[in-house]
Amino acid sequence: MSQAISSAPHHCRTRYYSTKDMQVHQLNEAGRGGRQIIRATAKFLVKQYVSNNWIRYCYVLAKGISTKIVIPVLPILHELVFEKLKLYLRKQYLHRDRSWRNPVSESIYQVITSIPANFNPKVTVIVPSYNDAGSLRERLNSIYQQTFSNFEVILLDDGSTDKSRDILEEYCHRYPRITRCSFEEESVTTTQWARGIQLARGDLVWIAETGDYCSTTLLAELVKYFANEAVMLAYCKNELVDGRFDEPVNSSTEYPHEVNFELGPDQFVMSAHKLVNKAWSIKSNVPKISSTIFRHPGKLELLNNKNWRRMKIFGDWIFYLHLIRGGLVAFSPQVTNYSRLHQHNASQGASSTRCLYEEQEQVAKALITLYKLETQVVIRQTRTLKSSWRTFHMDCSEDSFIRRYDDEWIQKAVLERKPNLLMASFALTAGGGETFPIQLANLLKIAGYGITFLNCHKAPTEVGVRRMLLPTIPLLELDTLSKLATVIDDMGIELVHSHHSWVDVCVSYFLEDHSDVQLVVTSHGIYEMTPPAVLAQIFPLLRKRVNKFVYLTDKNLPVFKSHQFDTDCFVKIGNALDIIPVTPVSRETFGVSEEAFLICLVSRAIPEKGWEEAIETVKLAREISQRDIHLLLIGAGPEYERLKPLTEDKFVHFLGFRANVRDYFAASDLGFLPSRYPAESFPLVLIECLHSNRPILASNLGEIENMLSTSKGRAGTVFDLNNWNIPITEVARLIVEYVENTELYRNHLYQVPEAVSKFNPLTLREKYEAVYLELIKEG
């Protein structure tokens, strides 16, 4: 019997467990359950730490007390609680299955099933009209009867000769609160769109053409997708109906099968990269712009492009390609846009001319210069274009086509295409390491890069910081970073740029086996203050995975050198900020007279940024000089919460977070940065102050002294710390010097223009571009 069992095929054998086996199995199961509980607890504790300013403040306070009391008596206990336990929790938090893969694009991203209660974006409805009096009322009624109510309407007319203008004015008078009219001379359709977008005040835009009508729930259905801030465009079914009888002719859901799109009729949220490679590189299945809603594109360069404004057929296709780049597209079959098929519509008339081919060629070139196309897509696209050429240029040889669109041109365009970048940020909150990636992303987007911005959301989002990001940049938030590798594949990302040590480690961890994606890390100084035990855990991974490190100041380098990093992987690039208009805030806003000497401190409200010392310093300066000196404290964090209720002095003004800090610096006389933050390297706030044409008084940390230096002196004053403490008496005297010595103040003020000229945003962008393109070329 035993022989029969042993000789049976392995898959047919029954496994019998002994009592010992059962005990071992139960222990293993208990161990796995215990580890899951430990990791869940670690995840909770770490998430609380990174998202709650008060908890972080308590941790810093407890660590400081332990340093003074516990270390002299029991150093092992301090190391166990504040180094080893923290390291263990972080390790457990990062212990995830990085091999997670989801091949279906639509299921990667968040799909909103209904409009969230706290989500109510304003929609601008643009109605471009020209001689459509017969169908205009039906069009307008389908707009004003929408179930989603937060919208405005802009009625445009370009020289109609029928009664269109009378009807538009009638509706403008009927709905005056939400309607505006703009009547001009006749122009091309795309020019009308551009004019309407420039007038739009909404977060989202719907161009509702006058020959169409739609479901009254169209807005309610499509708006919900934009709760996912990476969705740049959402569209619905489009049915063509006979212009005379309103009978269906066909639907946009039938279009995909015509060219083997394989999109299908079901709802989806898909990356622009995948959608273009799968479908839109050959043909857009959005026949009418009326079936789409899109994010307000702001100052999208395409809107002023003369060639695009002259397009009559494929202007919408090119517009979509620019708009969705780096983001997501949503489709819903639940609502329908109906387009009348007129006997002499513009598209049919134009299709019999060479205009069709010429615009098709423009689309093909736009695709190659904007998107990372698969080889077979380029081949198929060339074949489609050549077919059109033969149709409309029967009298021309094939050589003439090759001269316009040859393989050499394609290869050159592919090489010159700006790569797709993922800018990864710790959180959308105040702080140099958090706002700098936004500034850099904006500069790169304007320069033609495909940019996706990843918010790891490890701190609450500041609305003002969120608004810094250009509206044309998709904002991606993932429910788990374990999806990162899948998302990068799906979105065609070629390079990831990280700006925070937590993000550096997570990205390196989840992309460890993704060597085809280049990884750049900008160190903003945090590694110098990281405990050695933590560095020993994370540096081997960073050394293996990061392709290039950018550092701001020489003091950032020793910690990497001591851990045997290859110095060839490091490049020094300073900070810079974009130049924007500055409008000083009225001092009356916070009750300060024009005669007072006003000092402005802008920073994260944490102890190391010296808020408490700043108050003591200004208080002492007032006593010494007997002058009316005031202090503005701008920023959010635990020190703001702690000090505001405790401070009764009328000369201290707690303003909280402000996005337009330059306007407050400009309203002041002097900037102030009394920092004792060990990671202080190349503070952006100093550049903000100089851009406001004000000198600054600052701690002598990192590159601050060099930042203020000019050929004729400094654009401010620096002071040394005393054993990492602010020398309050010395700094108070420096303030008094500024208050009482007008010549000194003016001399430093005159140095500001030369000092700020060193921080050119275009130079900064070019230096980062050189890093990116070198890596892409090597990759």
Coordinates of C-alpha atoms in Angstrom, one line a residue, residues 325-327 417-424 441 444-445 448-454 474 488 491-498 518 520 772:
R325 CA -0.2 64.8 -22.4
G326 CA 1.1 63.3 -19.2
G327 CA -2.4 62.8 -17.7
R417 CA 11.3 64.8 -28.4
K418 CA 11.4 66.0 -24.8
P419 CA 11.1 63.0 -22.5
N420 CA 8.2 62.2 -20.2
L421 CA 9.0 63.2 -16.6
L422 CA 7.4 62.2 -13.3
M423 CA 8.1 64.9 -10.7
A424 CA 7.7 63.2 -7.3
A441 CA 7.8 71.3 -13.1
L444 CA 9.9 72.3 -17.8
K445 CA 6.2 72.2 -18.9
G448 CA 7.8 71.4 -23.9
Y449 CA 8.3 68.5 -21.5
G450 CA 5.7 65.9 -20.8
I451 CA 5.2 66.4 -17.0
T452 CA 3.2 64.4 -14.5
F453 CA 3.3 65.6 -10.9
L454 CA 3.1 62.9 -8.2
P474 CA -1.7 66.5 -14.3
I488 CA 5.2 54.4 -14.9
M491 CA 2.1 56.4 -18.6
G492 CA 5.3 56.1 -20.6
I493 CA 7.4 57.8 -17.9
E494 CA 11.1 57.8 -18.8
L495 CA 12.6 59.7 -15.8
V496 CA 11.5 60.2 -12.2
H497 CA 12.8 63.2 -10.2
S498 CA 12.5 63.0 -6.4
Q518 CA 16.1 57.0 -15.0
V520 CA 17.2 61.7 -10.3
Y772 CA 17.9 64.7 -17.9

